[in-house]
mmCIF file with all atom_site columns, C-alpha atoms in Angstrom:
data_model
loop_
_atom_site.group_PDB
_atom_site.id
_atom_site.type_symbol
_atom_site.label_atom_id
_atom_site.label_alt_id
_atom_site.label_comp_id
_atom_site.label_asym_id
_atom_site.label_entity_id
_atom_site.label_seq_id
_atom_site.pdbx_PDB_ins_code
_atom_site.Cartn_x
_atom_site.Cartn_y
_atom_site.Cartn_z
_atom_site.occupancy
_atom_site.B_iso_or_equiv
_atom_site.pdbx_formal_charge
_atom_site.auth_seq_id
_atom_site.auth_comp_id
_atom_site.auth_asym_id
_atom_site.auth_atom_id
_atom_site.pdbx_PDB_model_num
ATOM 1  C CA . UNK A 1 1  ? -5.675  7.594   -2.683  1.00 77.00 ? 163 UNK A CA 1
ATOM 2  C CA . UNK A 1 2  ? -2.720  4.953   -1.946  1.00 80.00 ? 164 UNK A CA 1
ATOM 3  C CA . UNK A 1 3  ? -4.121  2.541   -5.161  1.00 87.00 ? 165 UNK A CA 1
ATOM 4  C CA . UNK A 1 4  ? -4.797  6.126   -7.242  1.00 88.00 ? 166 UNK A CA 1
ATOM 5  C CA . UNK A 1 5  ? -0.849  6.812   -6.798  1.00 87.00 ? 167 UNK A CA 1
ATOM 6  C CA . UNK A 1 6  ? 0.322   2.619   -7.210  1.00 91.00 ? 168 UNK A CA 1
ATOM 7  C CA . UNK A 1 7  ? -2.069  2.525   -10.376 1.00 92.00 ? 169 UNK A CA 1
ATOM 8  C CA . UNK A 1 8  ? 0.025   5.360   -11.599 1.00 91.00 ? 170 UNK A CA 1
ATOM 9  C CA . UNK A 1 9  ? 3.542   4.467   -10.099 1.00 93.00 ? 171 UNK A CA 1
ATOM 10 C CA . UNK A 1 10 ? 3.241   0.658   -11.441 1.00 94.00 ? 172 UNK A CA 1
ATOM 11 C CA . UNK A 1 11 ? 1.318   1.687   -14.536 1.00 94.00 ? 173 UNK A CA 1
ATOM 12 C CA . UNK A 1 12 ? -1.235  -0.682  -13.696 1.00 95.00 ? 174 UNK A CA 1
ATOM 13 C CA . UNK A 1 13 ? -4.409  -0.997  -11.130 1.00 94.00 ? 175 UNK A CA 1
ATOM 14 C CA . UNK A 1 14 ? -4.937  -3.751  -8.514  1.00 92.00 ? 176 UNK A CA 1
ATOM 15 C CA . UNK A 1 15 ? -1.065  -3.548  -7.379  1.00 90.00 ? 177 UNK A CA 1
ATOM 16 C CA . UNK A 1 16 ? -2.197  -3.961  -3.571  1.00 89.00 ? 178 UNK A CA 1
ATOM 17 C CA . UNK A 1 17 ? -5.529  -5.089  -3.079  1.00 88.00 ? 179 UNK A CA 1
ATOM 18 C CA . UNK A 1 18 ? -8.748  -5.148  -5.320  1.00 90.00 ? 180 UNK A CA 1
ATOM 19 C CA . UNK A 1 19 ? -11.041 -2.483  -3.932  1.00 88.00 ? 181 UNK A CA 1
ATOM 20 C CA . UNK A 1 20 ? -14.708 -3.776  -3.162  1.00 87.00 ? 182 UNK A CA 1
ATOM 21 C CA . UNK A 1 21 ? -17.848 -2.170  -2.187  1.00 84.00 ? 183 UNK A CA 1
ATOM 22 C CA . UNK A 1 22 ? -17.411 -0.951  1.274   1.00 79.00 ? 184 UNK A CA 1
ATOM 23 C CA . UNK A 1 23 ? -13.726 -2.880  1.724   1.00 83.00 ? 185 UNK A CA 1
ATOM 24 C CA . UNK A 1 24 ? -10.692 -4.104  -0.201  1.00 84.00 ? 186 UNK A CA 1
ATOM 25 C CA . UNK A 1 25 ? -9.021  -7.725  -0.619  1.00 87.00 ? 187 UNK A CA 1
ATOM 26 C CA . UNK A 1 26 ? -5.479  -8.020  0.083   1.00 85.00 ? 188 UNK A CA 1
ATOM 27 C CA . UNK A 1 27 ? -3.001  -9.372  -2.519  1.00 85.00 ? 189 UNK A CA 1
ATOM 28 C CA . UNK A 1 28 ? -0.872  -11.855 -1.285  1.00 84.00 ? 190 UNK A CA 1
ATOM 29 C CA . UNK A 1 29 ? 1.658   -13.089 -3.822  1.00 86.00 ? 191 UNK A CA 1
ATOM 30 C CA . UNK A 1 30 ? 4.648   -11.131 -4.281  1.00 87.00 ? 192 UNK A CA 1
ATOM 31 C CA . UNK A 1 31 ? 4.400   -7.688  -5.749  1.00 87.00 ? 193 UNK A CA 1
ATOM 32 C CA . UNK A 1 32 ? 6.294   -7.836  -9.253  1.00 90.00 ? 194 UNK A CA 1
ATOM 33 C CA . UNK A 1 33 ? 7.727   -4.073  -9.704  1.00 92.00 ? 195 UNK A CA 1
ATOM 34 C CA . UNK A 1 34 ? 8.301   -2.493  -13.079 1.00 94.00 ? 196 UNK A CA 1
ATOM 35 C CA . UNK A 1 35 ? 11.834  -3.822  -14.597 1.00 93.00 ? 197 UNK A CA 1
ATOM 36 C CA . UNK A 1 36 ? 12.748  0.155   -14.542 1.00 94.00 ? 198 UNK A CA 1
ATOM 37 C CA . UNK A 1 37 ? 11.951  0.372   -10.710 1.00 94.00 ? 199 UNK A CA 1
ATOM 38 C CA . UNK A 1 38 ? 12.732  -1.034  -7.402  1.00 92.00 ? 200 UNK A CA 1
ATOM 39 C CA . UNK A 1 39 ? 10.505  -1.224  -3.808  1.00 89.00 ? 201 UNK A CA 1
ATOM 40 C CA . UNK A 1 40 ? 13.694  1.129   -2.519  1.00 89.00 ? 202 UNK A CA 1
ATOM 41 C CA . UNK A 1 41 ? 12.359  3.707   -5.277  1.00 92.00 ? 203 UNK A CA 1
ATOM 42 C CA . UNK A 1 42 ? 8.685   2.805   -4.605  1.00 88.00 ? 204 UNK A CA 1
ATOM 43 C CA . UNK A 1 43 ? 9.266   3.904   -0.522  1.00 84.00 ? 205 UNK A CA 1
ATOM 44 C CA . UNK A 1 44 ? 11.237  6.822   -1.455  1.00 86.00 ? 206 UNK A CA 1
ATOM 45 C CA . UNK A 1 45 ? 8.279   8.080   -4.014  1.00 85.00 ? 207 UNK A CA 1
ATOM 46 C CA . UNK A 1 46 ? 7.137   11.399  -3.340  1.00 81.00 ? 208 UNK A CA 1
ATOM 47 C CA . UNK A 1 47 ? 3.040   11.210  -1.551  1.00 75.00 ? 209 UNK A CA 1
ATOM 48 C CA . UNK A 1 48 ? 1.022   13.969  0.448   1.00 69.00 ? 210 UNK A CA 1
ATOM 49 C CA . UNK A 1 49 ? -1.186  13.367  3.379   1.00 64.00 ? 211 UNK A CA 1
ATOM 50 C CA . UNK A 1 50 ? -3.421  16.012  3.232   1.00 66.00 ? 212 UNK A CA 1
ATOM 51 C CA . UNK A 1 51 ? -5.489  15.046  6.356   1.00 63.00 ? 213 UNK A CA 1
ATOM 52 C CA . UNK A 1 52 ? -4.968  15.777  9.504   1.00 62.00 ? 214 UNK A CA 1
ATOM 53 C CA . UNK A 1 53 ? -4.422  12.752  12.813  1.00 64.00 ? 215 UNK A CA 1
ATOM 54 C CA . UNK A 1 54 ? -2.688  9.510   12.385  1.00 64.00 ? 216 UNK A CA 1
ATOM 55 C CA . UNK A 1 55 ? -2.170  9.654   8.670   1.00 65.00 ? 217 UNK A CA 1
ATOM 56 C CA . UNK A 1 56 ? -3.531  6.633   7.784   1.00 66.00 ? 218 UNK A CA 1
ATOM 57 C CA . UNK A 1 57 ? -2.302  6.812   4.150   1.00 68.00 ? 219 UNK A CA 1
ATOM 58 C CA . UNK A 1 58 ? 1.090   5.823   5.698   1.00 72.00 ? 220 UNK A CA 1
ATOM 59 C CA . UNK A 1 59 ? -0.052  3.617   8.189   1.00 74.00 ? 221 UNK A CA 1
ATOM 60 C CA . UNK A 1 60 ? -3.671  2.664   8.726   1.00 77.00 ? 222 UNK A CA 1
ATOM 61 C CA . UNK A 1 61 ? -3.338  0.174   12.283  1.00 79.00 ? 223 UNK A CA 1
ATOM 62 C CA . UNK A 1 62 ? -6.908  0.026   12.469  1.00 81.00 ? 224 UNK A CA 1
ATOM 63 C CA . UNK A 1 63 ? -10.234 0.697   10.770  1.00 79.00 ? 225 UNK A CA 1
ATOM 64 C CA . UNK A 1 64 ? -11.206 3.957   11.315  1.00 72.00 ? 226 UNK A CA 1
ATOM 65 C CA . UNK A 1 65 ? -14.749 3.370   11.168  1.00 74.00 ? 227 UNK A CA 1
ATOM 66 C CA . UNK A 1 66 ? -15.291 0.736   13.918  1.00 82.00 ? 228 UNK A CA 1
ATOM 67 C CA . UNK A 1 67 ? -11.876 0.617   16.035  1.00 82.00 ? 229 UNK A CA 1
ATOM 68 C CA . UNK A 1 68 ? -10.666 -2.342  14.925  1.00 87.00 ? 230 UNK A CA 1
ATOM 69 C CA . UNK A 1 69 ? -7.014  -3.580  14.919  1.00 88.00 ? 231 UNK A CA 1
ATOM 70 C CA . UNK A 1 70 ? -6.333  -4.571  11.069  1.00 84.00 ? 232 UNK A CA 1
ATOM 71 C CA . UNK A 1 71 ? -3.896  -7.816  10.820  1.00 83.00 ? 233 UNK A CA 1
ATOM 72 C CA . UNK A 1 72 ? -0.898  -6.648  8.943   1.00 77.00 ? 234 UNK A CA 1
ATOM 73 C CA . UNK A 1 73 ? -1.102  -8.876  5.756   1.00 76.00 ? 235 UNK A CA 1
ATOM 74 C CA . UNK A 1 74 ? -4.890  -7.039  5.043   1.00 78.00 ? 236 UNK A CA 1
ATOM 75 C CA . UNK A 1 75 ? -3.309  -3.509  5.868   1.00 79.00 ? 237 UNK A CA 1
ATOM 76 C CA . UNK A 1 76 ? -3.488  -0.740  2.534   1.00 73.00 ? 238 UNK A CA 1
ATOM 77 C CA . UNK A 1 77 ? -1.469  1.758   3.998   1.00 78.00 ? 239 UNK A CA 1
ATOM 78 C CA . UNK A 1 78 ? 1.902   2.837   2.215   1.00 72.00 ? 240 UNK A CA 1
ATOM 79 C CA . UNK A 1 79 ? 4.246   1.761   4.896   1.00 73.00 ? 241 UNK A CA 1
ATOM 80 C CA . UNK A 1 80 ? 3.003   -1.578  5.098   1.00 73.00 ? 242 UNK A CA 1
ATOM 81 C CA . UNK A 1 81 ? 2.196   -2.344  1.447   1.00 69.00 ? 243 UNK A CA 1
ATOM 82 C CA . UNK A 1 82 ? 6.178   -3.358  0.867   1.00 63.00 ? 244 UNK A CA 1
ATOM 83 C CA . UNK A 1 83 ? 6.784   -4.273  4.738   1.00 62.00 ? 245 UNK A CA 1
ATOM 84 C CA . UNK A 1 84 ? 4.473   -7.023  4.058   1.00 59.00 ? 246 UNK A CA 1
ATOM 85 C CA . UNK A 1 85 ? 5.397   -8.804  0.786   1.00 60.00 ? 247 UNK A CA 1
ATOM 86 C CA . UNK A 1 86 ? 8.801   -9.181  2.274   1.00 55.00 ? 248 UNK A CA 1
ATOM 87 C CA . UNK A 1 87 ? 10.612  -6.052  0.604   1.00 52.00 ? 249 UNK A CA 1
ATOM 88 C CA . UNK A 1 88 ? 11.858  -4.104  3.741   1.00 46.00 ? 250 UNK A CA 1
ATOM 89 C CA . UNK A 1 89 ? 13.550  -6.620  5.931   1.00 44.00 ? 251 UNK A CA 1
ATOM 90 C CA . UNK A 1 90 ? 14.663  -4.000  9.250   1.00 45.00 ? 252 UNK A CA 1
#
């Protein structure tokens, strides 16, 4: 769901991470955003968890499937997507 909505956002697919078979791999350069739009405007974009727990669309800690902790840098939620490549400094 997160790359459906950065494919369209961006305008252009593998933003993130390139989604394999059963698992993704992380990008780890530098997202470059659109010259019409900014990581403050990408964070305040408009997305709906329509599942119910942890919502791990915004932040996805661990892999649902086996329990595992997921290192930051190879994390897909939303949250974390611009955390990571150094856009939201708290």
């Amino acid at each position: 769901m997160n790359n459906y909505c950065d494919e369209e956002w961006f305008g252009r697919k593998d933003v993130f991470n390139i989604e394999k078979e059963k698992s993704w791999e992380s990008i780890t350069e530098k997202i470059v955003f659109p010259e019409d739009k900014t990581w403050k405007q990408y964070v305040d974009s408009r997305r709906l968890e329509i599942t119910c727990g942890e919502a791990p669309f915004i932040a996805s800690r661990y892999d649902a499937a086996t329990g595992e902790l997921i290192a930051i840098e190879k994390r897909i939620d939303f949250i974390c997507r611009t955390a990571y490549n150094g856009y939201y400094h708290p």
